[in-house]
PDB file of C-alpha atoms in Angstrom:
ATOM      1  CA  UNK L   1    -110.828 -58.088 -21.636  1.00  0.00           C
ATOM      2  CA  UNK L   2    -108.585 -55.876 -23.681  1.00  0.00           C
ATOM      3  CA  UNK L   3    -107.923 -52.353 -22.493  1.00  0.00           C
ATOM      4  CA  UNK L   4    -105.556 -49.642 -23.554  1.00  0.00           C
ATOM      5  CA  UNK L   5    -104.230 -46.907 -21.310  1.00  0.00           C
ATOM      6  CA  UNK L   6    -102.692 -43.675 -22.455  1.00  0.00           C
ATOM      7  CA  UNK L   7    -101.301 -40.802 -20.428  1.00  0.00           C
ATOM      8  CA  UNK L   8    -101.111 -38.002 -19.692  1.00  0.00           C
ATOM      9  CA  UNK L   9    -104.514 -36.749 -20.823  1.00  0.00           C
ATOM     10  CA  UNK L  10    -103.391 -33.144 -21.151  1.00  0.00           C
ATOM     11  CA  UNK L  11     -99.975 -31.614 -21.533  1.00  0.00           C
ATOM     12  CA  UNK L  12     -98.723 -28.079 -22.000  1.00  0.00           C
ATOM     13  CA  UNK L  13     -95.063 -27.887 -22.915  1.00  0.00           C
ATOM     14  CA  UNK L  14     -92.771 -25.035 -23.963  1.00  0.00           C
ATOM     15  CA  UNK L  15     -91.080 -25.030 -27.343  1.00  0.00           C
ATOM     16  CA  UNK L  16     -87.805 -26.920 -27.188  1.00  0.00           C
ATOM     17  CA  UNK L  17     -88.755 -29.118 -24.262  1.00  0.00           C
ATOM     18  CA  UNK L  18     -88.792 -32.935 -24.452  1.00  0.00           C
ATOM     19  CA  UNK L  19     -91.889 -35.105 -24.741  1.00  0.00           C
ATOM     20  CA  UNK L  20     -92.830 -38.560 -23.576  1.00  0.00           C
ATOM     21  CA  UNK L  21     -96.301 -40.039 -24.052  1.00  0.00           C
ATOM     22  CA  UNK L  22     -96.947 -43.557 -22.870  1.00  0.00           C
ATOM     23  CA  UNK L  23     -99.393 -46.193 -23.993  1.00  0.00           C
ATOM     24  CA  UNK L  24     -99.887 -49.617 -22.418  1.00  0.00           C
ATOM     25  CA  UNK L  25    -102.161 -52.469 -23.363  1.00  0.00           C
ATOM     26  CA  UNK L  26    -103.746 -55.142 -21.165  1.00  0.00           C
ATOM     27  CA  UNK L  27    -105.402 -58.399 -22.051  1.00  0.00           C
ATOM     28  CA  UNK L  28    -103.319 -59.413 -25.028  1.00  0.00           C
ATOM     29  CA  UNK L  29     -99.795 -60.247 -26.080  1.00  0.00           C
ATOM     30  CA  UNK L  30     -97.755 -59.080 -29.051  1.00  0.00           C
ATOM     31  CA  UNK L  31    -100.265 -56.416 -30.082  1.00  0.00           C
ATOM     32  CA  UNK L  32     -99.883 -54.244 -33.158  1.00  0.00           C
ATOM     33  CA  UNK L  33     -99.710 -50.703 -31.794  1.00  0.00           C
ATOM     34  CA  UNK L  34    -100.149 -47.370 -33.519  1.00  0.00           C
ATOM     35  CA  UNK L  35     -99.669 -43.678 -32.767  1.00  0.00           C
ATOM     36  CA  UNK L  36    -101.984 -41.239 -34.538  1.00  0.00           C
ATOM     37  CA  UNK L  37    -102.068 -37.456 -34.432  1.00  0.00           C
ATOM     38  CA  UNK L  38    -105.228 -35.473 -34.906  1.00  0.00           C
ATOM     39  CA  UNK L  39    -104.721 -31.869 -35.944  1.00  0.00           C
ATOM     40  CA  UNK L  40    -107.600 -29.498 -36.466  1.00  0.00           C
ATOM     41  CA  UNK L  41    -109.307 -30.147 -39.799  1.00  0.00           C
ATOM     42  CA  UNK L  42    -106.856 -32.870 -40.787  1.00  0.00           C
ATOM     43  CA  UNK L  43    -108.333 -36.088 -39.468  1.00  0.00           C
ATOM     44  CA  UNK L  44    -106.155 -38.747 -37.921  1.00  0.00           C
ATOM     45  CA  UNK L  45    -102.693 -39.092 -39.341  1.00  0.00           C
ATOM     46  CA  UNK L  46    -100.711 -42.272 -38.719  1.00  0.00           C
ATOM     47  CA  UNK L  47     -97.337 -41.432 -37.205  1.00  0.00           C
ATOM     48  CA  UNK L  48     -95.799 -44.751 -36.136  1.00  0.00           C
ATOM     49  CA  UNK L  49     -96.685 -48.375 -35.809  1.00  0.00           C
ATOM     50  CA  UNK L  50     -95.053 -51.335 -34.142  1.00  0.00           C
ATOM     51  CA  UNK L  51     -95.589 -55.056 -34.616  1.00  0.00           C
ATOM     52  CA  UNK L  52     -93.243 -56.120 -31.818  1.00  0.00           C
ATOM     53  CA  UNK L  53     -90.606 -55.176 -29.266  1.00  0.00           C
ATOM     54  CA  UNK L  54     -88.016 -52.870 -30.770  1.00  0.00           C
ATOM     55  CA  UNK L  55     -89.813 -52.788 -34.132  1.00  0.00           C
ATOM     56  CA  UNK L  56     -90.882 -49.309 -35.162  1.00  0.00           C
ATOM     57  CA  UNK L  57     -92.074 -48.076 -38.543  1.00  0.00           C
ATOM     58  CA  UNK L  58     -92.437 -44.393 -39.255  1.00  0.00           C
ATOM     59  CA  UNK L  59     -95.095 -43.187 -41.646  1.00  0.00           C
ATOM     60  CA  UNK L  60     -94.342 -39.489 -41.638  1.00  0.00           C
ATOM     61  CA  UNK L  61     -90.915 -37.849 -41.239  1.00  0.00           C
ATOM     62  CA  UNK L  62     -91.110 -35.409 -38.376  1.00  0.00           C
ATOM     63  CA  UNK L  63     -89.763 -34.220 -35.088  1.00  0.00           C
ATOM     64  CA  UNK L  64     -91.099 -37.239 -33.192  1.00  0.00           C
ATOM     65  CA  UNK L  65     -89.868 -40.755 -32.482  1.00  0.00           C
ATOM     66  CA  UNK L  66     -91.398 -43.894 -31.026  1.00  0.00           C
ATOM     67  CA  UNK L  67     -90.115 -46.843 -29.055  1.00  0.00           C
ATOM     68  CA  UNK L  68     -91.446 -50.264 -27.998  1.00  0.00           C
ATOM     69  CA  UNK L  69     -89.389 -51.235 -24.949  1.00  0.00           C
ATOM     70  CA  UNK L  70     -91.828 -53.911 -23.789  1.00  0.00           C
ATOM     71  CA  UNK L  71     -94.412 -56.066 -25.517  1.00  0.00           C
ATOM     72  CA  UNK L  72     -97.364 -54.032 -24.291  1.00  0.00           C
ATOM     73  CA  UNK L  73     -95.774 -50.602 -24.042  1.00  0.00           C
ATOM     74  CA  UNK L  74     -95.505 -48.016 -26.787  1.00  0.00           C
ATOM     75  CA  UNK L  75     -93.895 -44.622 -26.230  1.00  0.00           C
ATOM     76  CA  UNK L  76     -93.986 -41.456 -28.317  1.00  0.00           C
ATOM     77  CA  UNK L  77     -91.118 -39.050 -27.749  1.00  0.00           C
ATOM     78  CA  UNK L  78     -89.485 -35.883 -28.876  1.00  0.00           C
ATOM     79  CA  UNK L  79     -86.186 -34.330 -27.865  1.00  0.00           C
ATOM     80  CA  UNK L  80     -87.269 -30.781 -28.694  1.00  0.00           C
ATOM     81  CA  UNK L  81     -90.883 -29.882 -29.281  1.00  0.00           C
ATOM     82  CA  UNK L  82     -91.981 -27.506 -32.026  1.00  0.00           C
ATOM     83  CA  UNK L  83     -95.135 -25.394 -32.112  1.00  0.00           C
ATOM     84  CA  UNK L  84     -96.337 -27.571 -34.978  1.00  0.00           C
ATOM     85  CA  UNK L  85     -96.284 -30.625 -32.701  1.00  0.00           C
ATOM     86  CA  UNK L  86     -99.408 -29.368 -30.965  1.00  0.00           C
ATOM     87  CA  UNK L  87    -102.404 -31.634 -31.443  1.00  0.00           C
ATOM     88  CA  UNK L  88    -104.310 -34.572 -30.109  1.00  0.00           C
ATOM     89  CA  UNK L  89    -102.389 -37.847 -29.971  1.00  0.00           C
ATOM     90  CA  UNK L  90    -104.087 -41.211 -29.938  1.00  0.00           C
ATOM     91  CA  UNK L  91    -102.610 -44.612 -29.254  1.00  0.00           C
ATOM     92  CA  UNK L  92    -104.396 -47.561 -30.835  1.00  0.00           C
ATOM     93  CA  UNK L  93    -104.228 -51.321 -30.798  1.00  0.00           C
ATOM     94  CA  UNK L  94    -105.541 -52.753 -34.050  1.00  0.00           C
ATOM     95  CA  UNK L  95    -106.108 -56.381 -34.928  1.00  0.00           C
ATOM     96  CA  UNK L  96    -108.121 -57.480 -37.935  1.00  0.00           C
ATOM     97  CA  UNK L  97    -111.394 -55.567 -37.682  1.00  0.00           C
ATOM     98  CA  UNK L  98    -110.993 -54.610 -34.045  1.00  0.00           C
ATOM     99  CA  UNK L  99    -109.476 -51.346 -32.915  1.00  0.00           C
ATOM    100  CA  UNK L 100    -109.051 -50.141 -29.365  1.00  0.00           C
ATOM    101  CA  UNK L 101    -108.115 -46.538 -28.715  1.00  0.00           C
ATOM    102  CA  UNK L 102    -106.589 -44.819 -25.740  1.00  0.00           C
ATOM    103  CA  UNK L 103    -108.210 -41.762 -24.209  1.00  0.00           C
ATOM    104  CA  UNK L 104    -105.822 -39.525 -26.085  1.00  0.00           C
ATOM    105  CA  UNK L 105    -103.419 -36.770 -25.090  1.00  0.00           C
ATOM    106  CA  UNK L 106    -104.044 -33.142 -25.897  1.00  0.00           C
ATOM    107  CA  UNK L 107    -100.623 -31.581 -26.366  1.00  0.00           C
ATOM    108  CA  UNK L 108    -100.225 -27.827 -26.507  1.00  0.00           C
ATOM    109  CA  UNK L 109     -96.787 -26.479 -27.292  1.00  0.00           C
ATOM    110  CA  UNK L 110     -96.379 -22.877 -26.191  1.00  0.00           C
TER     111      UNK L 110
ATOM    112  CA  UNK M   1    -101.716 -46.077 -50.897  1.00  0.00           C
ATOM    113  CA  UNK M   2    -105.319 -45.903 -49.892  1.00  0.00           C
ATOM    114  CA  UNK M   3    -107.057 -42.579 -49.360  1.00  0.00           C
ATOM    115  CA  UNK M   4    -110.335 -41.743 -47.676  1.00  0.00           C
ATOM    116  CA  UNK M   5    -112.253 -38.562 -48.482  1.00  0.00           C
ATOM    117  CA  UNK M   6    -115.032 -36.985 -46.487  1.00  0.00           C
ATOM    118  CA  UNK M   7    -116.254 -34.012 -48.468  1.00  0.00           C
ATOM    119  CA  UNK M   8    -118.517 -32.563 -45.768  1.00  0.00           C
ATOM    120  CA  UNK M   9    -116.543 -30.784 -43.029  1.00  0.00           C
ATOM    121  CA  UNK M  10    -119.774 -30.036 -41.187  1.00  0.00           C
ATOM    122  CA  UNK M  11    -123.385 -31.164 -41.338  1.00  0.00           C
ATOM    123  CA  UNK M  12    -126.413 -29.981 -39.407  1.00  0.00           C
ATOM    124  CA  UNK M  13    -129.691 -31.809 -38.874  1.00  0.00           C
ATOM    125  CA  UNK M  14    -132.818 -31.286 -36.840  1.00  0.00           C
ATOM    126  CA  UNK M  15    -133.415 -33.673 -33.992  1.00  0.00           C
ATOM    127  CA  UNK M  16    -135.472 -36.730 -35.090  1.00  0.00           C
ATOM    128  CA  UNK M  17    -134.586 -36.142 -38.749  1.00  0.00           C
ATOM    129  CA  UNK M  18    -132.361 -38.280 -40.962  1.00  0.00           C
ATOM    130  CA  UNK M  19    -128.892 -37.282 -42.091  1.00  0.00           C
ATOM    131  CA  UNK M  20    -126.421 -38.898 -44.459  1.00  0.00           C
ATOM    132  CA  UNK M  21    -122.659 -38.469 -44.173  1.00  0.00           C
ATOM    133  CA  UNK M  22    -120.585 -39.075 -47.292  1.00  0.00           C
ATOM    134  CA  UNK M  23    -117.357 -40.984 -47.678  1.00  0.00           C
ATOM    135  CA  UNK M  24    -115.411 -42.047 -50.730  1.00  0.00           C
ATOM    136  CA  UNK M  25    -112.191 -43.981 -50.838  1.00  0.00           C
ATOM    137  CA  UNK M  26    -109.565 -44.987 -53.300  1.00  0.00           C
ATOM    138  CA  UNK M  27    -107.960 -48.412 -53.351  1.00  0.00           C
ATOM    139  CA  UNK M  28    -106.701 -50.988 -55.804  1.00  0.00           C
ATOM    140  CA  UNK M  29    -107.611 -53.837 -53.480  1.00  0.00           C
ATOM    141  CA  UNK M  30    -110.752 -55.932 -53.741  1.00  0.00           C
ATOM    142  CA  UNK M  31    -110.952 -57.120 -50.161  1.00  0.00           C
ATOM    143  CA  UNK M  32    -110.989 -54.678 -47.276  1.00  0.00           C
ATOM    144  CA  UNK M  33    -112.974 -53.298 -44.377  1.00  0.00           C
ATOM    145  CA  UNK M  34    -114.688 -49.964 -43.973  1.00  0.00           C
ATOM    146  CA  UNK M  35    -115.670 -48.314 -40.718  1.00  0.00           C
ATOM    147  CA  UNK M  36    -117.468 -45.334 -39.313  1.00  0.00           C
ATOM    148  CA  UNK M  37    -116.179 -44.010 -36.006  1.00  0.00           C
ATOM    149  CA  UNK M  38    -117.805 -41.451 -33.771  1.00  0.00           C
ATOM    150  CA  UNK M  39    -115.692 -39.057 -31.722  1.00  0.00           C
ATOM    151  CA  UNK M  40    -117.757 -37.093 -29.164  1.00  0.00           C
ATOM    152  CA  UNK M  41    -116.347 -34.081 -27.301  1.00  0.00           C
ATOM    153  CA  UNK M  42    -114.675 -36.506 -24.884  1.00  0.00           C
ATOM    154  CA  UNK M  43    -112.449 -37.491 -27.857  1.00  0.00           C
ATOM    155  CA  UNK M  44    -112.973 -41.192 -27.234  1.00  0.00           C
ATOM    156  CA  UNK M  45    -113.190 -43.076 -30.524  1.00  0.00           C
ATOM    157  CA  UNK M  46    -116.336 -45.182 -30.724  1.00  0.00           C
ATOM    158  CA  UNK M  47    -117.022 -47.712 -33.461  1.00  0.00           C
ATOM    159  CA  UNK M  48    -120.396 -47.002 -35.055  1.00  0.00           C
ATOM    160  CA  UNK M  49    -120.567 -49.538 -37.839  1.00  0.00           C
ATOM    161  CA  UNK M  50    -118.356 -51.871 -39.862  1.00  0.00           C
ATOM    162  CA  UNK M  51    -118.662 -53.201 -43.406  1.00  0.00           C
ATOM    163  CA  UNK M  52    -116.733 -56.014 -45.032  1.00  0.00           C
ATOM    164  CA  UNK M  53    -116.138 -55.325 -48.706  1.00  0.00           C
ATOM    165  CA  UNK M  54    -116.928 -58.860 -49.844  1.00  0.00           C
ATOM    166  CA  UNK M  55    -120.400 -58.635 -48.338  1.00  0.00           C
ATOM    167  CA  UNK M  56    -122.925 -57.022 -50.635  1.00  0.00           C
ATOM    168  CA  UNK M  57    -125.475 -56.482 -47.899  1.00  0.00           C
ATOM    169  CA  UNK M  58    -125.265 -53.073 -46.270  1.00  0.00           C
ATOM    170  CA  UNK M  59    -124.453 -53.146 -42.568  1.00  0.00           C
ATOM    171  CA  UNK M  60    -126.972 -51.774 -40.070  1.00  0.00           C
ATOM    172  CA  UNK M  61    -126.755 -51.063 -36.349  1.00  0.00           C
ATOM    173  CA  UNK M  62    -130.008 -49.803 -34.904  1.00  0.00           C
ATOM    174  CA  UNK M  63    -130.463 -46.245 -36.204  1.00  0.00           C
ATOM    175  CA  UNK M  64    -127.222 -46.362 -38.179  1.00  0.00           C
ATOM    176  CA  UNK M  65    -126.943 -47.864 -41.627  1.00  0.00           C
ATOM    177  CA  UNK M  66    -124.546 -47.622 -44.526  1.00  0.00           C
ATOM    178  CA  UNK M  67    -124.897 -47.411 -48.264  1.00  0.00           C
ATOM    179  CA  UNK M  68    -121.918 -49.329 -49.592  1.00  0.00           C
ATOM    180  CA  UNK M  69    -121.321 -48.912 -53.312  1.00  0.00           C
ATOM    181  CA  UNK M  70    -118.197 -50.927 -54.045  1.00  0.00           C
ATOM    182  CA  UNK M  71    -117.899 -50.049 -57.723  1.00  0.00           C
ATOM    183  CA  UNK M  72    -118.240 -46.365 -56.958  1.00  0.00           C
ATOM    184  CA  UNK M  73    -115.985 -46.710 -53.879  1.00  0.00           C
ATOM    185  CA  UNK M  74    -118.572 -44.960 -51.780  1.00  0.00           C
ATOM    186  CA  UNK M  75    -119.495 -45.675 -48.170  1.00  0.00           C
ATOM    187  CA  UNK M  76    -122.070 -43.270 -46.745  1.00  0.00           C
ATOM    188  CA  UNK M  77    -123.531 -43.365 -43.247  1.00  0.00           C
ATOM    189  CA  UNK M  78    -127.214 -42.735 -42.637  1.00  0.00           C
ATOM    190  CA  UNK M  79    -128.371 -41.773 -39.179  1.00  0.00           C
ATOM    191  CA  UNK M  80    -132.113 -42.065 -38.701  1.00  0.00           C
ATOM    192  CA  UNK M  81    -134.116 -40.354 -35.970  1.00  0.00           C
ATOM    193  CA  UNK M  82    -131.172 -38.150 -35.012  1.00  0.00           C
ATOM    194  CA  UNK M  83    -130.653 -37.620 -31.312  1.00  0.00           C
ATOM    195  CA  UNK M  84    -128.769 -34.939 -29.415  1.00  0.00           C
ATOM    196  CA  UNK M  85    -126.277 -37.580 -28.326  1.00  0.00           C
ATOM    197  CA  UNK M  86    -125.342 -38.184 -31.957  1.00  0.00           C
ATOM    198  CA  UNK M  87    -123.569 -34.841 -32.083  1.00  0.00           C
ATOM    199  CA  UNK M  88    -119.903 -35.592 -32.681  1.00  0.00           C
ATOM    200  CA  UNK M  89    -117.134 -35.843 -35.244  1.00  0.00           C
ATOM    201  CA  UNK M  90    -117.622 -38.807 -37.531  1.00  0.00           C
ATOM    202  CA  UNK M  91    -114.700 -40.454 -39.237  1.00  0.00           C
ATOM    203  CA  UNK M  92    -114.784 -42.848 -42.128  1.00  0.00           C
ATOM    204  CA  UNK M  93    -111.907 -45.342 -42.107  1.00  0.00           C
ATOM    205  CA  UNK M  94    -110.443 -48.012 -44.355  1.00  0.00           C
ATOM    206  CA  UNK M  95    -108.450 -51.110 -43.485  1.00  0.00           C
ATOM    207  CA  UNK M  96    -106.932 -53.630 -45.821  1.00  0.00           C
ATOM    208  CA  UNK M  97    -107.802 -57.266 -45.328  1.00  0.00           C
ATOM    209  CA  UNK M  98    -104.542 -58.458 -46.790  1.00  0.00           C
ATOM    210  CA  UNK M  99    -102.833 -58.585 -43.401  1.00  0.00           C
ATOM    211  CA  UNK M 100    -105.777 -60.319 -41.694  1.00  0.00           C
ATOM    212  CA  UNK M 101    -103.943 -63.324 -40.396  1.00  0.00           C
ATOM    213  CA  UNK M 102    -100.935 -61.474 -39.124  1.00  0.00           C
ATOM    214  CA  UNK M 103    -102.381 -58.328 -37.751  1.00  0.00           C
ATOM    215  CA  UNK M 104    -101.681 -55.299 -39.823  1.00  0.00           C
ATOM    216  CA  UNK M 105     -98.936 -52.857 -40.315  1.00  0.00           C
ATOM    217  CA  UNK M 106    -101.289 -50.684 -42.341  1.00  0.00           C
ATOM    218  CA  UNK M 107    -103.575 -49.788 -39.477  1.00  0.00           C
ATOM    219  CA  UNK M 108    -106.581 -47.673 -40.282  1.00  0.00           C
ATOM    220  CA  UNK M 109    -106.654 -44.896 -42.866  1.00  0.00           C
ATOM    221  CA  UNK M 110    -109.017 -42.140 -41.795  1.00  0.00           C
ATOM    222  CA  UNK M 111    -110.845 -39.363 -43.583  1.00  0.00           C
ATOM    223  CA  UNK M 112    -110.699 -35.835 -42.231  1.00  0.00           C
ATOM    224  CA  UNK M 113    -114.004 -36.188 -40.486  1.00  0.00           C
ATOM    225  CA  UNK M 114    -117.449 -34.598 -40.560  1.00  0.00           C
ATOM    226  CA  UNK M 115    -118.647 -32.517 -37.651  1.00  0.00           C
ATOM    227  CA  UNK M 116    -122.297 -33.392 -37.081  1.00  0.00           C
ATOM    228  CA  UNK M 117    -124.484 -30.830 -35.329  1.00  0.00           C
ATOM    229  CA  UNK M 118    -127.908 -31.783 -34.010  1.00  0.00           C
ATOM    230  CA  UNK M 119    -130.386 -28.912 -33.806  1.00  0.00           C
ATOM    231  CA  UNK M 120    -132.929 -29.367 -30.998  1.00  0.00           C
TER     232      UNK M 120
END
């Protein structure tokens, strides 16, 4: 069966520090992977998506970047966090009408 | 680009009563999917119900049903016999069907959500 893992679950980071959130998928190959951010009162905003290794598309210009080093691994990064990067980050694997979500990461930048 | 609008930031209903959550969307496509997701305090996204735009019949899943009005681009969710466990954020979402065969670079477009409160 398909499962998606995301970690860490909670993260508190100082302004200016780096960030690395990891998402891995099991039970499929060549998945389409997505990073969403959920800010208070703003729903889920698509940040990045990837249809294959090394293929990254950015939906919103920002302080974040994404990478797909392996088929089933999707990483969200930042070199220097801003206060505005605080929020809840969700990794998703979406295929046709099916969507599988990670447990999410609550990031607080202080 | 498609947009999804949920005009009710918060709704409150008495336990065992019926509540309807509103959702409208904007698209130029004729074939697509619509979803309602539930996000409880645990933040896990849970699929509630799914509707395919080419199907005229409204989808139902136990106590959950939708009123899909394609011409009006409206997709409301009705929860009957509300239970305390229904308390959560509810998100309406849209997905194009154009990329069906090859997966989708468009992903899901979400509304801002409706916070549903169940009064005991």
